[in-house]
Short mmCIF file of C-alpha atoms in Angstrom, two decimals:
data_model
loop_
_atom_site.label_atom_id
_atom_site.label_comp_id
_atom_site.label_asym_id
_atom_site.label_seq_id
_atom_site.Cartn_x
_atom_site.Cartn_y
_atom_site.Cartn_z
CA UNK A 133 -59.10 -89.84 -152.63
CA UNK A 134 -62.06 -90.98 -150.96
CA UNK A 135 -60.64 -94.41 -150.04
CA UNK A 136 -57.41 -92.56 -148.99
CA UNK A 137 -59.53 -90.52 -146.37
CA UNK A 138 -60.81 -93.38 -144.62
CA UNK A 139 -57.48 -95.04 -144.54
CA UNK A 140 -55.96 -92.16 -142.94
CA UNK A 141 -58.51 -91.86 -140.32
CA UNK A 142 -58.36 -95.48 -139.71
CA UNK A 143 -54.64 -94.65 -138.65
CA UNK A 144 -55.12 -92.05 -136.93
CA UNK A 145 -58.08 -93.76 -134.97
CA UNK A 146 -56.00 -96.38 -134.13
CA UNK A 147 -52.99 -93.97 -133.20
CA UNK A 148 -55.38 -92.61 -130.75
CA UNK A 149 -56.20 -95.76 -129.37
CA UNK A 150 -53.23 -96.55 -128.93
CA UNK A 151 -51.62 -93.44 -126.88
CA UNK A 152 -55.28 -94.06 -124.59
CA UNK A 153 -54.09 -97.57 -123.97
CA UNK A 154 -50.14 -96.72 -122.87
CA UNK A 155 -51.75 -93.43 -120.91
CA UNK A 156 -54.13 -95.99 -119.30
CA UNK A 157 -50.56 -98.67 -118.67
CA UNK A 158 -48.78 -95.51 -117.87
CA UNK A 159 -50.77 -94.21 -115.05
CA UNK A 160 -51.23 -97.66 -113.49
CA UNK A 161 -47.27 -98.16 -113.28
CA UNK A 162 -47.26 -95.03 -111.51
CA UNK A 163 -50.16 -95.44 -108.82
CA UNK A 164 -47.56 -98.11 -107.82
CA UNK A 165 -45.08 -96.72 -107.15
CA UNK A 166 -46.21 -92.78 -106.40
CA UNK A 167 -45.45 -92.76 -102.17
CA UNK A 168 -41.98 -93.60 -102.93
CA UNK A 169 -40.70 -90.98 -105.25
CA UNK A 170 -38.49 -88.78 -103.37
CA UNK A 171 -40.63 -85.60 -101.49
CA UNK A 172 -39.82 -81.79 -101.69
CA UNK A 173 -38.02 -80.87 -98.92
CA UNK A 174 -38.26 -77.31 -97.53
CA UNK A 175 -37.62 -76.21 -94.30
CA UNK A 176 -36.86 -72.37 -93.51
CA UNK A 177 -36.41 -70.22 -90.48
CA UNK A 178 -37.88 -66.26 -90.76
CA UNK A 179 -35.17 -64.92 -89.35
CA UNK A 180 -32.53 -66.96 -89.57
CA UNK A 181 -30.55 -64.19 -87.11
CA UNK A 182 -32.31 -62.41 -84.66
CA UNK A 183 -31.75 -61.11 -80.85
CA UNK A 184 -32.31 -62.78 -77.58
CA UNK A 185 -35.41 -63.58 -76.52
CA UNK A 186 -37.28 -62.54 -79.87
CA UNK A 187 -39.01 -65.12 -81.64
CA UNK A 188 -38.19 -66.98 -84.85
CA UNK A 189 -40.86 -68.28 -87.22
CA UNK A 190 -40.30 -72.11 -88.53
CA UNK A 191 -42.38 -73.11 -91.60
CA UNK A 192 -41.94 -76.67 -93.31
CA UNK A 193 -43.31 -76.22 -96.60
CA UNK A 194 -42.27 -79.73 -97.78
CA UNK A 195 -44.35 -81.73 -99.95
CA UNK A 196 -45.91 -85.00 -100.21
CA UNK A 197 -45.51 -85.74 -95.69
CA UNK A 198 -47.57 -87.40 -93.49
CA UNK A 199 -45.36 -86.52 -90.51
CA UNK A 200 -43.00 -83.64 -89.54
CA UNK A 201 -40.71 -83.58 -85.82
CA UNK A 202 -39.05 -80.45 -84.90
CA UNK A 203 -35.83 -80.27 -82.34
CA UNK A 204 -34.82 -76.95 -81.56
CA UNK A 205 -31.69 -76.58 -78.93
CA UNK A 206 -31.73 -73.73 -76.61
CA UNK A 207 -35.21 -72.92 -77.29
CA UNK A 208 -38.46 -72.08 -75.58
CA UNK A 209 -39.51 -75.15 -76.70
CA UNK A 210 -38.07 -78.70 -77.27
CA UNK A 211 -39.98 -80.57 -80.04
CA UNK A 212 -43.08 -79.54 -81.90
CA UNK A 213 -44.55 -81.58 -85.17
CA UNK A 214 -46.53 -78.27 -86.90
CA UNK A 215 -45.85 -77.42 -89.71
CA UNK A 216 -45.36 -73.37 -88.90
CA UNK A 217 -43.98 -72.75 -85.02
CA UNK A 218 -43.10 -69.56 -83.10
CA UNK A 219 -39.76 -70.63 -80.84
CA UNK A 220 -38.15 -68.12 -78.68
CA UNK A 221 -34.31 -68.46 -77.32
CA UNK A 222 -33.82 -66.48 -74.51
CA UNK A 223 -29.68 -66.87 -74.48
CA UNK A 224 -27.80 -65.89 -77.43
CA UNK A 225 -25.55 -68.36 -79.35
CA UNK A 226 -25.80 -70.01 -82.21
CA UNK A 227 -27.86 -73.10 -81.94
CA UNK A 228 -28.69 -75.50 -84.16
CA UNK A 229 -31.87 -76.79 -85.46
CA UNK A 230 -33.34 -80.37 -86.69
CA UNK A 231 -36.11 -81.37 -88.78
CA UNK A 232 -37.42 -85.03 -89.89
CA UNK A 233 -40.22 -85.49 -91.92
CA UNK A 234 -42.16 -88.90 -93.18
CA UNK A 235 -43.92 -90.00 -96.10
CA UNK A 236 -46.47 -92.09 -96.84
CA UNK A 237 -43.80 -95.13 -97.43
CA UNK A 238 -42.48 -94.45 -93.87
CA UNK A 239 -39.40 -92.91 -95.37
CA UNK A 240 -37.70 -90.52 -93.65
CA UNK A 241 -35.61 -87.70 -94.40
CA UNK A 242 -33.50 -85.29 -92.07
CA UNK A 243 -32.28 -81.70 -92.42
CA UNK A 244 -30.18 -79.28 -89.70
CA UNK A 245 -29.37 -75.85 -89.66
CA UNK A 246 -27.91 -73.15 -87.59
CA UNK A 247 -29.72 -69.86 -86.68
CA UNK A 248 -27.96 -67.34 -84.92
CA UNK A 249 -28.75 -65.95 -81.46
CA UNK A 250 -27.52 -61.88 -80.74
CA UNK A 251 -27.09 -60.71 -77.48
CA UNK A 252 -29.27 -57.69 -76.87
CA UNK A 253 -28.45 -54.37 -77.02
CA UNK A 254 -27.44 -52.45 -74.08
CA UNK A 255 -27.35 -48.59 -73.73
CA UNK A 256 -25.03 -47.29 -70.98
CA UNK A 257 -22.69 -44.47 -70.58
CA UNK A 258 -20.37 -42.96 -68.01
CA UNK A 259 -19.63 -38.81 -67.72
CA UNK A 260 -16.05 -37.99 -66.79
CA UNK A 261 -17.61 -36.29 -63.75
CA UNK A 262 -21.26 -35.61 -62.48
CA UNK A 263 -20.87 -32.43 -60.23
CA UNK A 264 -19.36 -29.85 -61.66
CA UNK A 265 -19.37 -26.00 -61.82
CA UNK A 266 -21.47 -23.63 -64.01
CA UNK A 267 -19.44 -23.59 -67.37
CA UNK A 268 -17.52 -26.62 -67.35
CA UNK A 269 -17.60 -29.47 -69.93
CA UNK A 270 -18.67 -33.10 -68.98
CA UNK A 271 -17.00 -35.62 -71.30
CA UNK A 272 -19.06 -38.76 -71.87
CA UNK A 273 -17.81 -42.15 -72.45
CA UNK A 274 -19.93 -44.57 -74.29
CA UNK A 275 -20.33 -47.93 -72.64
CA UNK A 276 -22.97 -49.72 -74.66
CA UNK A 277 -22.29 -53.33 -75.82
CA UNK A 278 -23.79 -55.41 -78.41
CA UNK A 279 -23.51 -53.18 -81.18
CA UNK A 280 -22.20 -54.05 -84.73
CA UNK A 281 -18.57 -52.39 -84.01
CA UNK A 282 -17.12 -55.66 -85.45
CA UNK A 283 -18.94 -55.54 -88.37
CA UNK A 284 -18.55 -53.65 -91.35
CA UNK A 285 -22.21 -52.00 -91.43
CA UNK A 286 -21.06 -50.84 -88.03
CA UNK A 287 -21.60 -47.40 -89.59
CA UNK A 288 -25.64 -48.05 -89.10
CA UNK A 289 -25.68 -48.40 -85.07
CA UNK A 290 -27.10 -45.13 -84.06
CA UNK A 291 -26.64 -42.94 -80.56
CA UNK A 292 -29.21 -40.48 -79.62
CA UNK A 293 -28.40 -38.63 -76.92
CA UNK A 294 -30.41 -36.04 -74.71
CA UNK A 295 -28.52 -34.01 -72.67
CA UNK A 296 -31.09 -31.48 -70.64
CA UNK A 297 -29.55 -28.01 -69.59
CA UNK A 298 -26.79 -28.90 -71.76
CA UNK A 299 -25.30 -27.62 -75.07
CA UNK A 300 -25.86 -29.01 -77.50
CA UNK A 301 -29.40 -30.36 -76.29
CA UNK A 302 -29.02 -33.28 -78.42
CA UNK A 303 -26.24 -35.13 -80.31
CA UNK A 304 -25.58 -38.49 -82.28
CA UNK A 305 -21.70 -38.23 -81.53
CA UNK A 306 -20.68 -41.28 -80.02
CA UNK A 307 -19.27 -39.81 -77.07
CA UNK A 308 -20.10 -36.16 -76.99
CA UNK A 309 -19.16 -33.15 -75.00
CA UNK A 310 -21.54 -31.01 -73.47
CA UNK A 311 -21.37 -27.87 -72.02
CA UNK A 312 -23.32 -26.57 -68.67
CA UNK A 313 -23.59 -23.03 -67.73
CA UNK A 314 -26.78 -22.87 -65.48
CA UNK A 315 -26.83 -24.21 -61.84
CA UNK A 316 -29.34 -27.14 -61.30
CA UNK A 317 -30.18 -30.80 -61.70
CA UNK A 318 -29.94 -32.44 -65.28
CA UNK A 319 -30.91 -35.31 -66.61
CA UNK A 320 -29.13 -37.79 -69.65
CA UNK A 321 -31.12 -39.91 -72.46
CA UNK A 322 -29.01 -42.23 -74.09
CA UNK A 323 -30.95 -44.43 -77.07
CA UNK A 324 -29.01 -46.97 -79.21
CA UNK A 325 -30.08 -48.47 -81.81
CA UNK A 326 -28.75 -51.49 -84.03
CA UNK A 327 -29.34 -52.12 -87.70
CA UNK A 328 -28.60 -56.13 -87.59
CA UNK A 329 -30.17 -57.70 -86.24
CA UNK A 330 -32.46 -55.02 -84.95
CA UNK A 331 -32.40 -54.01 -81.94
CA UNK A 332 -32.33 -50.55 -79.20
CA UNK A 333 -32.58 -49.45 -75.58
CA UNK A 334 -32.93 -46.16 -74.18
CA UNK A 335 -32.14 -45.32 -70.66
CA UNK A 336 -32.31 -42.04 -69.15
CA UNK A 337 -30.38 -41.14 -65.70
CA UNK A 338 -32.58 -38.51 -63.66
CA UNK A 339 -30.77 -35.96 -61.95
CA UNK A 340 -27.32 -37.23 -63.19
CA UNK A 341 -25.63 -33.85 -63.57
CA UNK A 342 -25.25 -31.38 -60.91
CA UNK A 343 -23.92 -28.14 -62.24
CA UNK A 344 -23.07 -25.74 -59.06
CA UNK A 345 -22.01 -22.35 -58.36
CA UNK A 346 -18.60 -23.37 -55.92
CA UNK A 347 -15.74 -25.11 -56.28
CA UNK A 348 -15.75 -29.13 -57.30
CA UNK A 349 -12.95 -31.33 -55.66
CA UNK A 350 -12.38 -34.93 -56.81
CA UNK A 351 -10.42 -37.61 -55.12
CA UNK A 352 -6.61 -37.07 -56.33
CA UNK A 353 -6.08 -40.89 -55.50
CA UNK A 354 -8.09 -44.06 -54.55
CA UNK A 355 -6.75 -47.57 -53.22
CA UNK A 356 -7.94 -50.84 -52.06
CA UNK A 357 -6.54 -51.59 -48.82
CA UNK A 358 -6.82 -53.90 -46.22
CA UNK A 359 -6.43 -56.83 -47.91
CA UNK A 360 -9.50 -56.09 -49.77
CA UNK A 361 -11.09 -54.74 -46.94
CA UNK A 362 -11.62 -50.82 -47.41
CA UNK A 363 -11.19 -48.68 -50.26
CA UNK A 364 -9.29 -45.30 -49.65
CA UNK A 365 -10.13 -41.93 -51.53
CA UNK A 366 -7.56 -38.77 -50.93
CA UNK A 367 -8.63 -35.30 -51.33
CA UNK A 368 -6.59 -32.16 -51.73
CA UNK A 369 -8.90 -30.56 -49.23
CA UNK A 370 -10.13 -31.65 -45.54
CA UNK A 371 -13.35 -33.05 -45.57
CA UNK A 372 -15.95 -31.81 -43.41
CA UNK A 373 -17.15 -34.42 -41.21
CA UNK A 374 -20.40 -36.27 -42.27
CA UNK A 375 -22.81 -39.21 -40.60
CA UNK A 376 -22.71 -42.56 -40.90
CA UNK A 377 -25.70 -41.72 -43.61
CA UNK A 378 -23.30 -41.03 -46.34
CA UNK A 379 -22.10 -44.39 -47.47
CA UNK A 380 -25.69 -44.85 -48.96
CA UNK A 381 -24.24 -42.27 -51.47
CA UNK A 382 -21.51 -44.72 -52.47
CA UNK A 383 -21.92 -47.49 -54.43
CA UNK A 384 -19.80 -50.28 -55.72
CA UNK A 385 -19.81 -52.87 -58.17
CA UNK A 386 -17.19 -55.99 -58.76
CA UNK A 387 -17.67 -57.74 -61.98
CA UNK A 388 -21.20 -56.34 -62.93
CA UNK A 389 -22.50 -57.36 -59.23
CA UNK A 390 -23.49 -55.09 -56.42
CA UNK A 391 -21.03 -55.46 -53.97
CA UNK A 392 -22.14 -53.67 -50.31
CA UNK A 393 -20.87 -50.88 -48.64
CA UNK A 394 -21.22 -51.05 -44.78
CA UNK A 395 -19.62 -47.75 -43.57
CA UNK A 396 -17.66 -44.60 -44.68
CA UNK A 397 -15.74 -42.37 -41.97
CA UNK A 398 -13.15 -39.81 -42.15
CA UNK A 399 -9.55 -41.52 -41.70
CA UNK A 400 -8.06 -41.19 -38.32
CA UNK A 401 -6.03 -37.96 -37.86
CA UNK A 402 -6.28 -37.16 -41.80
CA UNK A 403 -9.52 -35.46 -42.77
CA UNK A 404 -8.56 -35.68 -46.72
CA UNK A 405 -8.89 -39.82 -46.61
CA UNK A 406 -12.55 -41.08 -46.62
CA UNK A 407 -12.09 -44.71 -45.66
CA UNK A 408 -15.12 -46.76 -47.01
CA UNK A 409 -15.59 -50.25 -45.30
CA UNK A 410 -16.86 -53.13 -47.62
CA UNK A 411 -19.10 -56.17 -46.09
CA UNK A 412 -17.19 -58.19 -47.77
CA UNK A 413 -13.14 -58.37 -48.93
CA UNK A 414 -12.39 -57.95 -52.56
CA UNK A 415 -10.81 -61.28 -53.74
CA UNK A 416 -7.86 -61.96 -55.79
CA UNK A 417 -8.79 -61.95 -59.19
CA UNK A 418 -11.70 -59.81 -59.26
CA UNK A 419 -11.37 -57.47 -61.73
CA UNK A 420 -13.57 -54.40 -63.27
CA UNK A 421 -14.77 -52.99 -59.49
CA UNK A 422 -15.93 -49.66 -60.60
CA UNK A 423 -16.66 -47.28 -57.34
CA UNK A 424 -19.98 -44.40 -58.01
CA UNK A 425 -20.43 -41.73 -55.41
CA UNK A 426 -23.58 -38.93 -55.99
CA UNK A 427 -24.09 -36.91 -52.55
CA UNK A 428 -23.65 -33.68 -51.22
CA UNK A 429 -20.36 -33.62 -48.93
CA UNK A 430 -18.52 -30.27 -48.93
CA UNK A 431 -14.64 -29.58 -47.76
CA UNK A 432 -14.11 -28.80 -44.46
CA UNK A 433 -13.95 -25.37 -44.88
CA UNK A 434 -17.45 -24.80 -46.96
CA UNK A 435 -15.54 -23.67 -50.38
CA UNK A 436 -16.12 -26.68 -52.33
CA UNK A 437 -18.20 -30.18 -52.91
CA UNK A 438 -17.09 -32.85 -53.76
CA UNK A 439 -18.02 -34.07 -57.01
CA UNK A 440 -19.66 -37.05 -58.04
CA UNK A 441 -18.18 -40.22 -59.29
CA UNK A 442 -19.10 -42.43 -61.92
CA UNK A 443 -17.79 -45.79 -63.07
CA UNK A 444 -14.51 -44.89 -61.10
CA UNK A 445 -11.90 -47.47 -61.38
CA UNK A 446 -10.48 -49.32 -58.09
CA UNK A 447 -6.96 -50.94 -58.99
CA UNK A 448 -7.10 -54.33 -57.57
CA UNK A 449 -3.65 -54.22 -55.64
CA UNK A 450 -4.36 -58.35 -54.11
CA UNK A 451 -1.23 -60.12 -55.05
CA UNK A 452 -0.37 -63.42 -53.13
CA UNK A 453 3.76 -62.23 -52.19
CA UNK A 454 4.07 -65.28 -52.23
CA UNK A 455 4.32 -65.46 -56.35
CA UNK A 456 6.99 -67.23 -58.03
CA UNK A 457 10.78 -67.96 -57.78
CA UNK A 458 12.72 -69.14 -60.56
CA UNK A 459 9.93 -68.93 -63.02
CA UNK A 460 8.40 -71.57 -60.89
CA UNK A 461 4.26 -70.08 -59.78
CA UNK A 462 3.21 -71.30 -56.20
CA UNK A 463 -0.29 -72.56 -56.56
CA UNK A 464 -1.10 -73.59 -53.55
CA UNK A 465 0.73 -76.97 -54.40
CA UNK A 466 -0.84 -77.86 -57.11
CA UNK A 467 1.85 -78.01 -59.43
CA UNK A 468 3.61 -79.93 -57.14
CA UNK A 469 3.66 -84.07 -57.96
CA UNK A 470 2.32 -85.93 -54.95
CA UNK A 471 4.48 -87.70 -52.71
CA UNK A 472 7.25 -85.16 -52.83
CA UNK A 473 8.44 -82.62 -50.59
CA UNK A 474 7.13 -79.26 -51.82
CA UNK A 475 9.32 -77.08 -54.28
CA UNK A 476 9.99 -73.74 -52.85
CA UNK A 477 10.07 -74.68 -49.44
CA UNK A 478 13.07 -75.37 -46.85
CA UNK A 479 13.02 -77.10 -43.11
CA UNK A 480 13.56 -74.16 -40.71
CA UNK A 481 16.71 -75.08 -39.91
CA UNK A 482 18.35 -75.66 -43.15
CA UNK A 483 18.31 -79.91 -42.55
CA UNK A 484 17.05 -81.70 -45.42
CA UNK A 485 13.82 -82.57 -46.27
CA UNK A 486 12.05 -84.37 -44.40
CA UNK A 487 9.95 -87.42 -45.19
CA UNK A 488 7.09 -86.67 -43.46
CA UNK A 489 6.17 -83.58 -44.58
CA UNK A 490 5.07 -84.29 -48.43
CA UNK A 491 2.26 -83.36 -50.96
CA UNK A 492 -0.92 -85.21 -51.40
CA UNK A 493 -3.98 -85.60 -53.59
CA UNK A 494 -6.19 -87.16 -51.10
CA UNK A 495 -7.06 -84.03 -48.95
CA UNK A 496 -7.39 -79.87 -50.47
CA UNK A 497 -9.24 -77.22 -49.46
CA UNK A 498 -9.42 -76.14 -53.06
CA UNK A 499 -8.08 -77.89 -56.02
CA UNK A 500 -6.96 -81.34 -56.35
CA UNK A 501 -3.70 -81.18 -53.16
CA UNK A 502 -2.26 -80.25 -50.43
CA UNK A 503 0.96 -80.51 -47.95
CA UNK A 504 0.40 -83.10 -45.48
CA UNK A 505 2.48 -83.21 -42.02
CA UNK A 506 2.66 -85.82 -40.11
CA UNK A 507 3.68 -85.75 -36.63
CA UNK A 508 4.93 -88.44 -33.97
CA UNK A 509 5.15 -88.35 -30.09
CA UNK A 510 8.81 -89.04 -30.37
CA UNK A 511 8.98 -85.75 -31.56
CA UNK A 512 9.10 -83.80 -28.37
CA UNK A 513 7.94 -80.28 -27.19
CA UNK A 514 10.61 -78.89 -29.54
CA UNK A 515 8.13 -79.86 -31.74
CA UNK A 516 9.05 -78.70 -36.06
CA UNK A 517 8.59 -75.66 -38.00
CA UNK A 518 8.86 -74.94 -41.70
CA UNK A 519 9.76 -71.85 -43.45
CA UNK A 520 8.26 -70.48 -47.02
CA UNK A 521 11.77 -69.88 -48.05
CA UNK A 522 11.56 -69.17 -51.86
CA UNK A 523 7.51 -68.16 -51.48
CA UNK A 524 8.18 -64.03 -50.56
CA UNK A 525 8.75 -61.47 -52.44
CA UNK A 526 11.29 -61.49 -55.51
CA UNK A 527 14.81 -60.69 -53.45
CA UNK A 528 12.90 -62.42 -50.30
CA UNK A 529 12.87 -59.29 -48.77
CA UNK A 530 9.46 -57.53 -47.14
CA UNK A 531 9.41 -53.86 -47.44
CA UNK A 532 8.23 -52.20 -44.38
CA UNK A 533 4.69 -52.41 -43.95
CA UNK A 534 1.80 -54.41 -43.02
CA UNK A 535 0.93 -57.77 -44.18
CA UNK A 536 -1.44 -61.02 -43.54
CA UNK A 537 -0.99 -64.44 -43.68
CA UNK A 538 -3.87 -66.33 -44.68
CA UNK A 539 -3.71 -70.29 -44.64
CA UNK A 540 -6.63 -73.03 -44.85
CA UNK A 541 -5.28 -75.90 -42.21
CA UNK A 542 -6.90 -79.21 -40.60
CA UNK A 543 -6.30 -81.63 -38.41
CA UNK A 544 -7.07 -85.38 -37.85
CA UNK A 545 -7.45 -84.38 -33.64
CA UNK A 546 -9.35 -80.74 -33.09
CA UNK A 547 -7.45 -78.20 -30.71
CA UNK A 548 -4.26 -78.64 -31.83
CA UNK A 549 -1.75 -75.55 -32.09
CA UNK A 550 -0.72 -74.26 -35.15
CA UNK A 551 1.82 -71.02 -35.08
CA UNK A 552 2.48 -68.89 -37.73
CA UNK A 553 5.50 -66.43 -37.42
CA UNK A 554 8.06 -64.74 -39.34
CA UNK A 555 11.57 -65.36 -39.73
CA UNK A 556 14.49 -62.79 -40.34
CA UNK A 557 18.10 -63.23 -40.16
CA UNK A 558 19.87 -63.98 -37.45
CA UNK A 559 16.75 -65.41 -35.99
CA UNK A 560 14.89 -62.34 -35.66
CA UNK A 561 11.86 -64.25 -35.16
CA UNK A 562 8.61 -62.65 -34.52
CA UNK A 563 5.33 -65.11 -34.10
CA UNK A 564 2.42 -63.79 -36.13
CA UNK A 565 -0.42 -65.77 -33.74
CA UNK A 566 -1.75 -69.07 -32.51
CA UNK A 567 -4.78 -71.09 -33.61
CA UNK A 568 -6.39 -74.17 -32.51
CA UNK A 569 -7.17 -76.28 -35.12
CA UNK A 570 -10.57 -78.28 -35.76
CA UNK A 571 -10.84 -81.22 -38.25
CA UNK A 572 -12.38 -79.31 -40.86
CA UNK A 573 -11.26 -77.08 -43.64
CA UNK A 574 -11.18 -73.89 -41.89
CA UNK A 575 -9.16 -70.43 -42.58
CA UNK A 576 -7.31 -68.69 -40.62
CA UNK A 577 -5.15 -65.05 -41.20
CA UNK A 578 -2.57 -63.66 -39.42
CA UNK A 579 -1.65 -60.08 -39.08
CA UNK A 580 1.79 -58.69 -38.81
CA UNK A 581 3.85 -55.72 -39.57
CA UNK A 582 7.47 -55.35 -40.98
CA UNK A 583 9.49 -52.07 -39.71
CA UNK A 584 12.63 -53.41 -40.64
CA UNK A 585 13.19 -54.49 -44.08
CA UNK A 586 14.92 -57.78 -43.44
CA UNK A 587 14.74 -60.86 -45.53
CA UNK A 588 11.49 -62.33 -43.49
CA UNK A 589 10.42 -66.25 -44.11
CA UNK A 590 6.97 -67.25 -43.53
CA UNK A 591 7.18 -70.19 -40.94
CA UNK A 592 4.97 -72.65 -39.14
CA UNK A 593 4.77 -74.32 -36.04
CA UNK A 594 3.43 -77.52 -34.91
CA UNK A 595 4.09 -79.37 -31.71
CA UNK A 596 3.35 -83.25 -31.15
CA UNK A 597 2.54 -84.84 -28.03
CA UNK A 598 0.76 -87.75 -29.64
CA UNK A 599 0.36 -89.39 -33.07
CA UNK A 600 -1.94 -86.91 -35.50
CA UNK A 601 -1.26 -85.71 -39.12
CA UNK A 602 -2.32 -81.64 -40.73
CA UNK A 603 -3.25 -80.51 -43.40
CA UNK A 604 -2.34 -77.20 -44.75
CA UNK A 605 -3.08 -75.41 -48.43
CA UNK A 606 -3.43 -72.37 -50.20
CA UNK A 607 -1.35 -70.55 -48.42
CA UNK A 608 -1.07 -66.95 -49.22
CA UNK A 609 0.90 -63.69 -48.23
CA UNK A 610 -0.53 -59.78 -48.78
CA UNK A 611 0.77 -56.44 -48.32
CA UNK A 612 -2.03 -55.11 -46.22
CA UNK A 613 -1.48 -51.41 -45.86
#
């Protein structure tokens, strides 16, 4: 037994001795090669979605690195090489975001991910009047954006409204309906408040509703006019005559923007129109103008104010008459392939078309072309004149009314005359005006009226006593009443 003992122990001695000695092998072979085993990787973004101009946290919790470089698009900041950053992104969008890290081999490794950008919330509302009589209910119409109403937690966005001398006092209705029975002054409190990403805005609206003890009249119609011009509200009552003062209590906006008012008056010989004058004409194309009003003007016979407006629609009535024909839009000859004679159009006189008078690319006022015209002394004072025959109206007929003629023009010699005129059958010809031209881009309108209803052909006029060539484009035809 004894000499059993020993043996056993001289195994196990050596056994020992043995795992020591492929430990001591083992850890050599990997002090070798150690810096080029492959690193933990582990980037992360706290949030990942969050709301404009809120801050996201970046941590790199990656292993084994000597070196880290961040790249964040649409951020605060480009490139940072921390290991934790704050960024901010002041735009929403989704934006994506790189990360390269280096080990102690000089191996690198690369990661990207999106985070996800929400616009912020934003509270506003419209009532369906703001002067009203003691009694009456004010509808209002919830016009707060960036909420989750695409989403299927939408059920967590959250209205709280405040509605003083109002019943109910407070509501989280979406668009509630309050009641008013004391005269006076009121103000609205509107907070919303979104669950994802989180987000809210209150806004409150002093003095908003005016609860009185007479009669309220609102406009019974409203119209832009005058080729963008003016804007037209009817009443069913005469309206007592008021100061230059009260277009400060009208306000307008076009697209989101402040657009100015310069004057309101009472319409010539019709005390139920107030005609309000813009600064500047209401293009083609805009869209959502939205007129307020929140003053103190009374009918002309003391029995009523008028009440206050709100986020009141104005129908943008600018159409170019000059539209389409046979499915075919005019574009201000855009869609027309240069070289050609222009489709749509006609020499005055029914005589074919004539070779110098032809589209190019090579001058525009807007766009890529125009119709170039190119006149020769040989010509004579009879001179040329071209009619927009196919450009009017759908059965080329003008209703009676007013209209303008607007046209950008140039010339290669300044001072020369360009008429515009109309053209009905039978040659009942009516010129619209003269302009000299310079040798710039330049635009020039033309008022006329119709009081006829005859087919009536937009012309112009050119006479050559010497070699030059015009430019016209972007011609364009409006009812102006």
């Amino acid at each position: 037994m004894k000499l059993y003992k020993t043996k056993y122990k001289g195994i196990l001695s050596m056994t020992i001795m043995s795992l020591l000695l492929i430990l001591s092998i083992s850890c050599e072979s990997e002090s070798d090669s150690f810096f080029s085993r492959e690193i933990t990787f582990k980037p992360s973004a706290k949030p990942r979605v969050t709301t404009e101009g809120n801050q996201i946290t970046f941590i790199d919790s990656s292993t084994s690195v000597t070196s880290r470089l961040w790249t964040f698009e649409g951020a605060s900041i480009v490139n940072s090489d921390q290991q934790e950053v704050a960024v901010t992104y002041p735009n929403y969008g989704t934006y994506p975001v790189d990360i390269q890290v280096t080990d102690n081999a000089g191996k690198t490794f690369d990661r990207r991910f999106n985070v996800q950008i929400w616009k912020q919330v934003t509270a506003a509302f419209s009532p369906d009047k703001t002067t009203a009589k003691f009694g009456s209910t004010i509808n209002f119409i919830n016009l707060s954006e960036s909420l989750n109403q695409n989403l299927e937690d939408q059920d967590f966005d959250r209205f709280e409204w405040i509605f003083e001398g109002g019943d109910p006092v407070t509501s989280t209705v979406e668009e509630p309906s309050v009641v008013y029975t004391n005269v006076g002054k009121f103000d609205v409190t509107l907070k919303v408040v979104r669950s994802f990403p989180p987000d809210s805005m209150t806004i409150t609206m002093p003095d908003l509703i005016n609860i009185v003890d007479v009669d309220v009249i609102n406009p019974v119609a409203s119209k832009l006019s005058s080729v963008g011009k003016e804007i037209h509200l009817t009443y069913d009552k005469d309206v007592a005559a008021f100061d230059a003062s009260a277009k400060d209590s009208f306000t307008l906006t076009v697209d989101g923007q402040d657009y100015e008012i310069s004057a309101a008056a009472l319409a010539a010989g019709d005390a139920t129109k107030i005609i309000l004058t813009l600064e500047n004409s209401i293009k083609e194309g805009d869209a959502n103008i939205k007129l307020n009003y929140n003053g103190n003007l009374l009918s002309d016979d003391g029995s009523a104010i008028l009440g206050g407006i709100s986020g009141l629609p104005i129908t943008n009535n600018l159409i170019n008459l000059f539209g389409t024909r046979d499915g075919v839009a005019y574009s201000g000859f855009e869609n027309d392939d240069a070289g050609v004679f222009p489709a749509g159009w006609g020499a005055w006189n029914g005589t074919a078309n004539r070779d110098d008078y032809v589209v190019v690319d090579t001058e525009s006022a807007s766009g890529d072309k125009s119709l170039e015209i190119r006149l020769f002394n040989d010509v004579g004072f009879e001179g040329w004149g071209v009619e927009a025959k196919g450009w009017s109206t759908a059965d080329d007929v003008l209703p009676d009314g007013k209209y303008q003629v607007q046209v950008w023009a140039k010339s290669t010699i300044a001072g020369k005359r360009l008429t515009i005129g109309t053209l009905a059958d039978g040659w009942a010809q009516a010129d619209v005006g003269n302009v000299f031209l310079t040798t710039e881009w330049a635009l020039y309108t033309f008022d006329f009226e119709v009081v006829d209803a005859l087919p009536r052909y937009y012309y112009q006029q050119l006479r050559a006593t010497e070699d030059y060539t015009v430019w016209v484009d972007d011609i364009k035809l409006y009812n102006a009443d």
